[in-house]
XYZ file of C-alpha atoms in Angstrom:
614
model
C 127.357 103.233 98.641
C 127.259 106.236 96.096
C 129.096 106.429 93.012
C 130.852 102.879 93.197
C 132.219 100.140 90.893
C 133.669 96.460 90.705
C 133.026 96.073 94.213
C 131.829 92.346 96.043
C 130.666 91.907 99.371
C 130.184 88.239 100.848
C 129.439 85.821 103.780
C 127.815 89.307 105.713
C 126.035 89.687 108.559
C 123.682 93.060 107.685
C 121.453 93.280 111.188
C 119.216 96.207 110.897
C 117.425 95.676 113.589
C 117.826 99.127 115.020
C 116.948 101.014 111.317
C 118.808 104.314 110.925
C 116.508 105.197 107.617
C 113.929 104.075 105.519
C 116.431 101.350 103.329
C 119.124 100.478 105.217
C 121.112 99.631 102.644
C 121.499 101.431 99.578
C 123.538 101.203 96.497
C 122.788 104.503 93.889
C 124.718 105.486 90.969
C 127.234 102.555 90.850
C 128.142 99.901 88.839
C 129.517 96.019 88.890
C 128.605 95.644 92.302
C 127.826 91.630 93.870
C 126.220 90.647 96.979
C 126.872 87.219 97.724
C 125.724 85.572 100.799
C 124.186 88.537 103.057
C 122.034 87.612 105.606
C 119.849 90.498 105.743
C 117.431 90.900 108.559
C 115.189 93.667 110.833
C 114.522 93.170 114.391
C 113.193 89.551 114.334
C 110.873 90.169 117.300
C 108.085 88.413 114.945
C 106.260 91.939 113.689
C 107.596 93.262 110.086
C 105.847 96.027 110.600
C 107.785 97.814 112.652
C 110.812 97.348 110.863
C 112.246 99.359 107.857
C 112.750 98.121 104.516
C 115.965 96.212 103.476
C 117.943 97.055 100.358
C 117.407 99.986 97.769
C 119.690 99.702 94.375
C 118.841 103.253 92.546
C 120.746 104.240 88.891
C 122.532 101.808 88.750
C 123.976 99.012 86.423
C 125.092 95.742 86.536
C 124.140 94.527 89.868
C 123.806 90.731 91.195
C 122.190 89.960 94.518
C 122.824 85.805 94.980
C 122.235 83.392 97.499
C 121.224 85.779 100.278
C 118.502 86.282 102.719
C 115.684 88.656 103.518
C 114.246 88.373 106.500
C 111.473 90.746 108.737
C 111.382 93.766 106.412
C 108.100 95.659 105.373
C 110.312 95.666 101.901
C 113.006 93.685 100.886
C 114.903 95.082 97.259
C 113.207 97.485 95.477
C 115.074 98.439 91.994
C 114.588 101.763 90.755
C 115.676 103.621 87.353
C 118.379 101.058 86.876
C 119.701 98.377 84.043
C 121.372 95.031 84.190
C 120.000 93.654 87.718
C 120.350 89.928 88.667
C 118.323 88.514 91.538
C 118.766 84.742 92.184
C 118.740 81.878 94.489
C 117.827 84.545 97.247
C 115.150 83.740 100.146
C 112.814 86.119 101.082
C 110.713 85.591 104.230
C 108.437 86.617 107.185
C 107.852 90.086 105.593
C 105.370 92.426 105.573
C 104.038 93.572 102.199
C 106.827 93.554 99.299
C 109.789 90.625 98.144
C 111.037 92.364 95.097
C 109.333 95.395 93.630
C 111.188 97.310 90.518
C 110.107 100.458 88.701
C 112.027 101.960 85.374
C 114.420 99.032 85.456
C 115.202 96.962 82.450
C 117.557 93.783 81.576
C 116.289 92.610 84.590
C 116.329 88.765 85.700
C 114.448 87.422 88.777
C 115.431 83.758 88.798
C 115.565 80.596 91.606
C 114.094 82.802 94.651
C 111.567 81.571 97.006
C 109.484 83.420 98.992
C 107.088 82.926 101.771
C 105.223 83.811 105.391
C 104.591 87.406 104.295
C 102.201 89.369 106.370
C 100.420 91.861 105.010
C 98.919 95.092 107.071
C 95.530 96.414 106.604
C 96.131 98.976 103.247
C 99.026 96.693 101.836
C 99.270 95.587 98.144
C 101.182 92.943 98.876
C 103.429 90.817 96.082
C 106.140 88.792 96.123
C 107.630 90.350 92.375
C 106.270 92.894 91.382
C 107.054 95.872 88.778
C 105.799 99.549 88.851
C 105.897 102.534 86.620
C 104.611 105.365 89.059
C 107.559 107.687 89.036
C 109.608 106.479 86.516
C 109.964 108.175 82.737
C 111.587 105.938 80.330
C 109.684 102.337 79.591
C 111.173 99.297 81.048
C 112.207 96.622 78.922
C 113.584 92.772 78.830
C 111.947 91.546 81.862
C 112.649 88.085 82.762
C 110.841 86.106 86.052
C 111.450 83.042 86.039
C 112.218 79.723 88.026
C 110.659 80.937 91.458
C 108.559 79.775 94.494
C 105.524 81.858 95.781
C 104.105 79.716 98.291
C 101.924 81.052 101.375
C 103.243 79.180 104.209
C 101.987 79.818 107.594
C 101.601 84.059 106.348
C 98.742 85.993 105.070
C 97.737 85.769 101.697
C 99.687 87.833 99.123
C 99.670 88.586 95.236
C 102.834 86.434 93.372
C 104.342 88.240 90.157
C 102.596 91.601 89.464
C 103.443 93.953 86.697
C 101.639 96.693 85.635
C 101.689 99.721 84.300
C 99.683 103.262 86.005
C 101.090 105.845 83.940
C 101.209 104.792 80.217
C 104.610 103.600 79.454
C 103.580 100.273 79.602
C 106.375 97.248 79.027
C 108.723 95.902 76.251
C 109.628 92.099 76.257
C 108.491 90.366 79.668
C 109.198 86.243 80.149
C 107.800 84.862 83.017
C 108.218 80.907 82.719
C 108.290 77.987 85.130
C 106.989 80.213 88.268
C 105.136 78.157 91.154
C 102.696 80.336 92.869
C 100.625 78.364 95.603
C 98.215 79.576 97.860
C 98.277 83.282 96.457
C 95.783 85.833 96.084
C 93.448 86.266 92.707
C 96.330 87.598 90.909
C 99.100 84.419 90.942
C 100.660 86.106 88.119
C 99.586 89.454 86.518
C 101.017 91.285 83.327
C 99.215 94.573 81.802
C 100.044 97.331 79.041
C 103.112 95.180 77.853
C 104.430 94.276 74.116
C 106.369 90.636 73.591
C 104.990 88.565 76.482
C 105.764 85.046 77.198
C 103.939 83.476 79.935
C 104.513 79.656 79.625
C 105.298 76.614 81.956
C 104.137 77.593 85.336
C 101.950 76.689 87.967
C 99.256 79.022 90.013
C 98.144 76.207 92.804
C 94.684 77.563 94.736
C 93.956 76.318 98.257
C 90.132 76.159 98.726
C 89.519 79.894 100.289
C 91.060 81.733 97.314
C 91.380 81.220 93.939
C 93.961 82.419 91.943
C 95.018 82.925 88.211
C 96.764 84.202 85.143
C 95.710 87.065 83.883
C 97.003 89.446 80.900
C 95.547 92.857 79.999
C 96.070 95.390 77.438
C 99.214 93.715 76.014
C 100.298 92.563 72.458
C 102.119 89.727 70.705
C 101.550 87.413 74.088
C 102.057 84.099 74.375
C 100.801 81.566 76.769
C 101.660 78.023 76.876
C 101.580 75.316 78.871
C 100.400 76.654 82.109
C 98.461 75.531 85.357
C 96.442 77.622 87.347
C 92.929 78.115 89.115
C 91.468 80.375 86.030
C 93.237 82.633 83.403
C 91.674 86.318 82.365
C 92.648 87.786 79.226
C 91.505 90.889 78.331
C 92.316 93.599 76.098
C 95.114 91.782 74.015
C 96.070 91.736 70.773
C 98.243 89.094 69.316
C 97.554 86.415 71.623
C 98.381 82.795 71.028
C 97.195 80.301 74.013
C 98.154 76.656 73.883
C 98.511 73.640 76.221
C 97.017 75.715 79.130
C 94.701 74.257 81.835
C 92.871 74.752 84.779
C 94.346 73.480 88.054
C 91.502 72.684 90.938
C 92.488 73.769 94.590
C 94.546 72.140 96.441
C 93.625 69.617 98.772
C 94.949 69.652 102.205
C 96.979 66.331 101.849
C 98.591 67.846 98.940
C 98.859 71.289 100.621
C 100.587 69.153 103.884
C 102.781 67.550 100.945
C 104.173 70.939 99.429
C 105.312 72.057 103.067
C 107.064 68.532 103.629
C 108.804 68.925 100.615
C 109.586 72.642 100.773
C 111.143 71.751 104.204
C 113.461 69.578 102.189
C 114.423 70.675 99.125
C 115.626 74.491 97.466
C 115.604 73.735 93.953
C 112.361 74.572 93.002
C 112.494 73.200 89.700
C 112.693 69.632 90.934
C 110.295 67.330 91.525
C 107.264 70.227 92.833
C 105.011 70.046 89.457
C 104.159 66.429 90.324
C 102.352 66.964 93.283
C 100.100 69.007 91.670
C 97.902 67.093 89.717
C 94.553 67.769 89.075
C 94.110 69.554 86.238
C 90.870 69.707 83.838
C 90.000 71.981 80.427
C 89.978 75.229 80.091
C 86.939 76.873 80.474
C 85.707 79.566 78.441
C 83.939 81.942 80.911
C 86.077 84.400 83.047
C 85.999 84.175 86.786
C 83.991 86.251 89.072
C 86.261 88.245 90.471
C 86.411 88.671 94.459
C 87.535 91.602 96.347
C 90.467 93.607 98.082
C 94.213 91.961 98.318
C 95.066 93.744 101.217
C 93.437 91.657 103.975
C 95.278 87.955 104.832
C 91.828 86.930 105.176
C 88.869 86.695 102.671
C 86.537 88.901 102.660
C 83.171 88.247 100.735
C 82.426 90.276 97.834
C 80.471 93.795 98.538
C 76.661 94.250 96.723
C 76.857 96.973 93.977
C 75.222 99.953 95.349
C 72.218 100.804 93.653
C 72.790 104.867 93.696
C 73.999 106.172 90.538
C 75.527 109.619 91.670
C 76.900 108.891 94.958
C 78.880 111.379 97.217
C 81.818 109.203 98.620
C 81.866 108.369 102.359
C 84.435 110.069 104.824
C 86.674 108.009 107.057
C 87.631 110.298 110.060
C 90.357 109.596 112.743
C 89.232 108.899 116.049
C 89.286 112.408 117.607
C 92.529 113.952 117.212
C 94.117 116.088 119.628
C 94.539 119.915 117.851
C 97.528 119.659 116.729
C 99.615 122.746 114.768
C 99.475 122.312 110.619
C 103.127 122.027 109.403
C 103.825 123.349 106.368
C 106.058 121.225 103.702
C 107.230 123.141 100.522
C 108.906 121.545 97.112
C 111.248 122.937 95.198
C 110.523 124.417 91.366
C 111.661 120.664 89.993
C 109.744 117.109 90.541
C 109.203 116.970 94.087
C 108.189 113.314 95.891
C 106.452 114.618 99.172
C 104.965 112.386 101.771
C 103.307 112.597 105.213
C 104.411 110.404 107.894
C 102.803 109.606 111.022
C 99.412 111.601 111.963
C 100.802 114.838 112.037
C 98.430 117.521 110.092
C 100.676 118.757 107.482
C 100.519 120.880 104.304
C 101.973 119.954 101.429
C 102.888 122.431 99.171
C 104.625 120.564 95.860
C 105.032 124.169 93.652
C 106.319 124.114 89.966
C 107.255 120.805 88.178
C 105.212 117.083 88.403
C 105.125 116.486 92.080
C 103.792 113.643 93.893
C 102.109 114.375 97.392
C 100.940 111.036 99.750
C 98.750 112.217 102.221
C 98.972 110.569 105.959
C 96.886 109.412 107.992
C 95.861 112.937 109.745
C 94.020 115.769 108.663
C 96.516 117.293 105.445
C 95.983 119.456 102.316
C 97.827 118.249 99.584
C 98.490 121.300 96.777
C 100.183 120.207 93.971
C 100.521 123.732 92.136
C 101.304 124.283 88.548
C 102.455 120.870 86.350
C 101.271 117.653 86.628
C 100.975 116.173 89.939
C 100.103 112.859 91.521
C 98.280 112.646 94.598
C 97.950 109.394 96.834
C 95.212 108.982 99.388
C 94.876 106.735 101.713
C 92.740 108.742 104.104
C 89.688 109.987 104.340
C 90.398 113.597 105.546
C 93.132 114.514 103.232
C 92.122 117.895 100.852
C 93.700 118.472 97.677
C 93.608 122.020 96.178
C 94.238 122.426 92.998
C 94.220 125.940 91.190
C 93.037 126.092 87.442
C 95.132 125.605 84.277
C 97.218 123.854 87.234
C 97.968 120.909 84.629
C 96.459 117.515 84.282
C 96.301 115.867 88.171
C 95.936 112.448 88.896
C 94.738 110.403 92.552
C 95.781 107.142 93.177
C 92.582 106.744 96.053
C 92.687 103.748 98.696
C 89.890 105.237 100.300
C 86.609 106.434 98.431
C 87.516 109.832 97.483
C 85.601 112.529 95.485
C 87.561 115.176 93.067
C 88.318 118.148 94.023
C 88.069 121.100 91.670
C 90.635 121.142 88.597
C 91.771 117.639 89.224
C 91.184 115.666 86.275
C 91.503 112.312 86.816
C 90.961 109.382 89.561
C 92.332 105.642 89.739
C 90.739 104.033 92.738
C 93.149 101.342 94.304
C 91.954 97.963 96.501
C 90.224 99.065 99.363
C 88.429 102.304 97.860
C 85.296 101.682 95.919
C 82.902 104.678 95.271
C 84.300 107.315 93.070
C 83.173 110.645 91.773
C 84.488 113.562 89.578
C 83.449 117.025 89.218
C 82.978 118.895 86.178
C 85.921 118.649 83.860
C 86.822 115.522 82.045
C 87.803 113.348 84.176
C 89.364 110.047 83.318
C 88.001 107.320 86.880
C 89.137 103.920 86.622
C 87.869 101.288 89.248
C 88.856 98.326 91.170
C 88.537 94.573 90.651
C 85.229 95.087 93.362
C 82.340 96.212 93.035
C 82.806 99.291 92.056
C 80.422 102.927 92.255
C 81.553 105.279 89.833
C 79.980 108.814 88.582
C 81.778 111.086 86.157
C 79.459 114.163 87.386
C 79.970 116.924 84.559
C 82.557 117.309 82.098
C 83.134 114.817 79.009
C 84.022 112.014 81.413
C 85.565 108.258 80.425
C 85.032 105.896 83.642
C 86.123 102.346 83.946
C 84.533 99.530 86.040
C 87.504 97.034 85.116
C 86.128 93.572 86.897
C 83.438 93.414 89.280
C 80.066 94.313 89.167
C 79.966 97.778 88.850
C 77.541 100.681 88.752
C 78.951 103.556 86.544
C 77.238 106.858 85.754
C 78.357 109.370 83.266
C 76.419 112.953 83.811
C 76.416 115.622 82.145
C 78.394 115.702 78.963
C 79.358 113.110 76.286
C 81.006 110.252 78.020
C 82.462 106.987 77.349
C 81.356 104.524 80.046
C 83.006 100.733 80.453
C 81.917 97.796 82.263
C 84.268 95.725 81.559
C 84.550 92.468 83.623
C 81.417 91.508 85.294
C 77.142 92.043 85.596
C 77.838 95.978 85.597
C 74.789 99.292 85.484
C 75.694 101.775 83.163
C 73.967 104.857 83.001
C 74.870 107.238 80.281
C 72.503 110.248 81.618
C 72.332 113.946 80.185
C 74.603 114.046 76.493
C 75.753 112.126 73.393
C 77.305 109.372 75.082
C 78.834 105.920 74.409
C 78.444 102.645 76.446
C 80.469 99.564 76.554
C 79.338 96.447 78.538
C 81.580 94.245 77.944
C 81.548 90.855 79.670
C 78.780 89.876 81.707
C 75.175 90.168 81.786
C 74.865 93.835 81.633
C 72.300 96.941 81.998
C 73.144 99.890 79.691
C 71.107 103.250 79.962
C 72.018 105.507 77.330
C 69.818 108.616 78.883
C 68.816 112.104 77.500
C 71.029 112.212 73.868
C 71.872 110.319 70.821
C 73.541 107.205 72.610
C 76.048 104.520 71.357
C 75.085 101.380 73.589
C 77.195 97.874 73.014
C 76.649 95.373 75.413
C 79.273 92.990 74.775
C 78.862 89.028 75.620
C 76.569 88.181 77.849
C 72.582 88.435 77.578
C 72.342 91.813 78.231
C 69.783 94.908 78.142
C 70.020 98.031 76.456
C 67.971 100.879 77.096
C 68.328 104.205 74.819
C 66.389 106.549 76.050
C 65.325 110.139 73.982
C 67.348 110.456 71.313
C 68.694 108.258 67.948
C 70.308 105.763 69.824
C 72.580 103.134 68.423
C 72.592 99.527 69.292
C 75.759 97.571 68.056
C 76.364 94.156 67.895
C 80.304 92.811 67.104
C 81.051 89.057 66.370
C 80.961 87.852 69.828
C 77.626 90.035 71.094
C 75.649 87.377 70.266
C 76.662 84.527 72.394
C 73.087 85.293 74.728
C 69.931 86.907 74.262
C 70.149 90.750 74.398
C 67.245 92.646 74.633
C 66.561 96.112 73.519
C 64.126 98.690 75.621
C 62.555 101.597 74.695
C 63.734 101.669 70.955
C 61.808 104.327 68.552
C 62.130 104.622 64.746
C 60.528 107.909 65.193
C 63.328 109.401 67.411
C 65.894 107.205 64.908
C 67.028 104.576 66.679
C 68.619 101.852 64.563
C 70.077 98.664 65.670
C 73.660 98.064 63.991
C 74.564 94.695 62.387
C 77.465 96.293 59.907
C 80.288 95.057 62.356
C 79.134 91.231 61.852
C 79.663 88.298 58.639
C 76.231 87.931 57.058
C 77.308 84.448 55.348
C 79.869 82.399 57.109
C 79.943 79.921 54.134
C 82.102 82.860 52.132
C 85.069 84.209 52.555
C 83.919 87.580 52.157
C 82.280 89.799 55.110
C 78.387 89.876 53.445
C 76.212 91.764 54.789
C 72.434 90.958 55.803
C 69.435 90.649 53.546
C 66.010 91.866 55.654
C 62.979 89.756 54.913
C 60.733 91.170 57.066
C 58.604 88.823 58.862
C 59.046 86.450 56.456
C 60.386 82.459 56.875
C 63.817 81.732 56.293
C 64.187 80.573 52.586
C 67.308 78.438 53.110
C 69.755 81.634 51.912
C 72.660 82.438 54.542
C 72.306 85.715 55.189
C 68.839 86.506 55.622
C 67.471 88.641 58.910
C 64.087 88.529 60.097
C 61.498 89.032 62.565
C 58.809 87.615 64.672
C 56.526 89.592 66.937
C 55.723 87.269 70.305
C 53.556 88.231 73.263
C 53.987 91.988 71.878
C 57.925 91.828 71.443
C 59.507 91.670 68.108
C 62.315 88.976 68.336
C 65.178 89.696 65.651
C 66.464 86.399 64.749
C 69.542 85.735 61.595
C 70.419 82.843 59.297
C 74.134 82.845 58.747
C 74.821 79.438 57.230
C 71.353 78.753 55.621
C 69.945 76.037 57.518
C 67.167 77.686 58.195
C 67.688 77.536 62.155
C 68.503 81.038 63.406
C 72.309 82.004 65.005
C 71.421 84.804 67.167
C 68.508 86.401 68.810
C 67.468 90.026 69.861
C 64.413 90.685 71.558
C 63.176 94.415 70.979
C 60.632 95.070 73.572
C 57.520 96.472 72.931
C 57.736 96.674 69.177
C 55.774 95.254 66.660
C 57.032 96.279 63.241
C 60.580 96.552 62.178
C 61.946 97.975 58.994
C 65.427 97.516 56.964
C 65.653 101.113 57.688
C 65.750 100.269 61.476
C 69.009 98.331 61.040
C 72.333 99.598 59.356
C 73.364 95.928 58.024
């Protein structure tokens, strides 16, 4: 229906089993509209894979979808660019990859729905809720997810409630409460790049081949409360309040053979399902390792970091195609969405305006033209050609893909882990694997996110992040600027004068020619770091500004250096001790004469104050 209002349709039979286009059912540019007790379904021959997707509300406001069912779809609802949608008490089962999945949609409620038996093909991202900004160009707000059942069932495993943000518009109030997510994949329930988040009362349940968790990232004024799940990551917040949270251990089989009894017997899953899931136990304070791709039901084991630091990325071919004719797809001047389906070789030609081009899985060139495209790859013999001053060009990779010429910036999705640029700045952002990343030339910024990663700058100044995990950075040629961040990590700053920070963990920092930098933060100091290769003659200085001298005043004091001298029993005081050739850096903050932290500079056996900028 286009162009529609005050309409409700009820106690419906809506068999799609013979599909006559992608969503079957479609309401766009309407308003008031109910659904109320549609049975929804594809072919229900037992494969969602060959059936289309279910039901596609577009511009539109106020629309309710109650008590129905989904069943056999590769998607089920997907909102898009719409306000005022109500989802609830619906059951969504035996599909393939997506339950509800909404992008540039706000005042949106996804209450009371349970879903389960998804299964997943090889490439999926698979989630029961999830929210998207890819294509969208106004920030969603007043997100609410709440009240429903994730639970595996006899299906693959899948991701519960996912929301995050891949173009920078990020989120405005998002509530998810009293959720039960059981059997899921790593990410029970995700939020990233939002502002006014509530995650409190629910349950992430692991069984014993997966663990899953909370995890926030890059969001502000969050709070958590109350929650049970296998681990929680929080990274990148600012704001955050966490209380009453705690860890919930796997589930056992007798309790897993308990939550399918009771599922069997009951639809209200607010009643009675927390109680079965005892076990809990402290929050830890370490992070997770985290393990690899979603797409696969199965668990994979996590890949070795490779040990190259400028790879060239692998090419997956098709099996030996038959020639086939190239055919030629053109956009318009405007925002064109192009996309190749089946393994026809096509070219894709998306002109003027911010296209997005999604390759196939045969042999195409993708050619955005002038603005700002978006190019997704999930094959190893697409091309993209990009001309210069062509604007700034983005590729969403599932496969490990290499830039082509004037395209600025990569995002590697599950499945894809080597990436390389070419020499512009280029912006590369990684996976939760283990991840190879190399900026080439140009003044790059590259992102491990989790994993243990091996990045490598280049040429050029770059910015370099580890992130989440043991990660290799290596700075190379140029002034450049490394960030560990959790784990035990290796930072190279190269040729150049280097910023290295290494973040928690016991990690080691290597500068290199140059005046290098070596920064500490509160929080650095939690292990032993150690420091190679550092030179006062080439100005190196290690940097203690960032950190509280004297944690008996209220005032941020900086450090007094003694030299090799004893500590007298003043808070405050730095020295240093020279053992088996290294000169161990050791600080008194509280003046009990027992030192707080410890950095071991290697190979040195005389330090100055003028070798630290306290």
């Amino acid at each position: 229906m286009t162009g529609s209002e005050n309409l409700t349709f009820q106690n419906l039979h809506m068999d799609f089993s013979s599909p006559w286009t992608v969503w079957n059912a479609q309401i766009v540019s309407s308003k008031n509209i109910e659904l109320n007790n549609l049975n929804f379904h594809g072919s229900l021959n037992g494969n969602p894979a060959d059936d289309q997707n279910a039901l596609l509300i577009r511009s539109s406001e106020n629309v309710k979808v109650v008590g129905s069912e989904f069943q056999e779809f590769s998607h089920a609802v997907s909102m898009m660019n719409s306000n005022g949608v109500r989802i609830d008490a619906n059951s969504f089962h035996d599909l393939r990859s997506d339950g509800v999945m909404g992008a540039g949609t706000s005042n949106v409620q996804i209450v009371g729905n349970v879903f389960t038996d998804f299964y997943p093909a090889d490439g999926d991202h698979p989630d029961a809720i999830q929210f998207l900004t890819r294509g969208t160009t106004e920030k969603a707000h007043d997100i609410l997810v709440s009240g429903n059942l994730i639970t595996r069932g006899d299906g693959g495993i899948i991701q519960g409630v996912f929301i995050t943000d891949q173009i920078g518009l990020g989120y405005d109030r998002v509530t998810v409460t009293d959720n039960v997510v059981t059997g899921g994949m790593y990410n029970g329930i995700m939020v990233a790049m939002a502002n006014g988040v509530v995650i409190d009362g629910n349950v992430v349940a692991s069984y014993s081949d997966q663990k899953s968790w909370i995890r926030v990232g890059d969001s502000t004024n969050v709070q958590m409360s109350n929650n049970q799940a296998g681990a929680y990551i929080l990274q990148g917040n600012t704001a955050l309040t966490q209380t009453g949270d705690v860890i919930l251990q796997p589930l056992t089989a007798e309790q897993i053979a308990s939550l399918n009894t009771w599922l069997a017997a009951n639809t209200d899953v607010s009643s009675g399902l927390v109680g079965m899931l005892d076990g809990a136990a402290p929050v830890p304070p370490t992070a997770p390792t985290v393990p690899t791709t979603p797409t696969a039901p199965t668990v994979p084991t996590t890949p070795t970091a490779p040990t190259t630091s400028t790879p060239t990325a692998p090419v997956v071919k098709d099996p030996a195609p038959v020639e086939t004719a190239v055919i030629v797809l053109a956009g318009t001047a405007g925002d064109d969405r192009l996309t190749v389906t089946g393994k026809a070789n096509m070219q894709l030609e998306g002109g003027a305006g911010n296209d997005v081009l999604t390759g196939g899985a045969g042999a195409n060139t993708l050619i955005g033209g002038a603005g700002d495209d978006t190019y997704i790859i999930r094959d190893g013999d697409d091309v993209i050609v990009e001309g210069a001053n062509g604007g700034t060009d983005l590729v969403y990779a599932y496969v490990n893909h290499t830039l082509s010429a004037n395209v600025e910036n990569l995002k590697l999705q599950e499945g894809a882990t080597v990436g390389v640029g070419n020499g512009l700045a280029n912006i590369i952002t990684g996976t939760t694997q283990a991840d190879n990343l190399s900026g080439m030339g140009g003044d790059d910024t590259v992102r491990g996110r989790e994993g243990n990663d091996t990045i490598s700058g280049g040429d050029g100044a770059d910015q370099l992040y580890g992130d989440a995990g043991d990660d290799r950075l290596d700075g190379g040629a140029g002034n450049d600027s490394l960030y560990g961040g959790e784990g035990n990590d290796i930072l190279i700053g190269g040729a150049g004068d280097n910023r290295l920070e290494g973040g928690p963990g016991a990690d080691t920092l290597v500068g290199g020619s140059g005046a290098d930098s070596f920064v500490y933060r509160p929080g650095d100091l939690v292990g032993v770091d150690r420091i190679e290769g550092f030179s006062s003659a080439q100005g190196d200085r290690i940097l203690l500004a960032e950190l509280d001298a004297n944690t008996n005043t209220a005032a941020n004091d900086k450090f007094t250096f003694i030299g090799a001298s004893a500590f007298s029993g003043k808070a405050g005081e730095l020295r240093f001790q020279v053992i088996n050739g290294d000169a161990h850096v050791y600080g008194d903050m509280n003046g009990d004469r027992i030192a707080d932290f410890e950095i071991n500079v290697v190979g040195v056996s005389k330090l100055t104050a003028a070798d630290f900028m306290l």
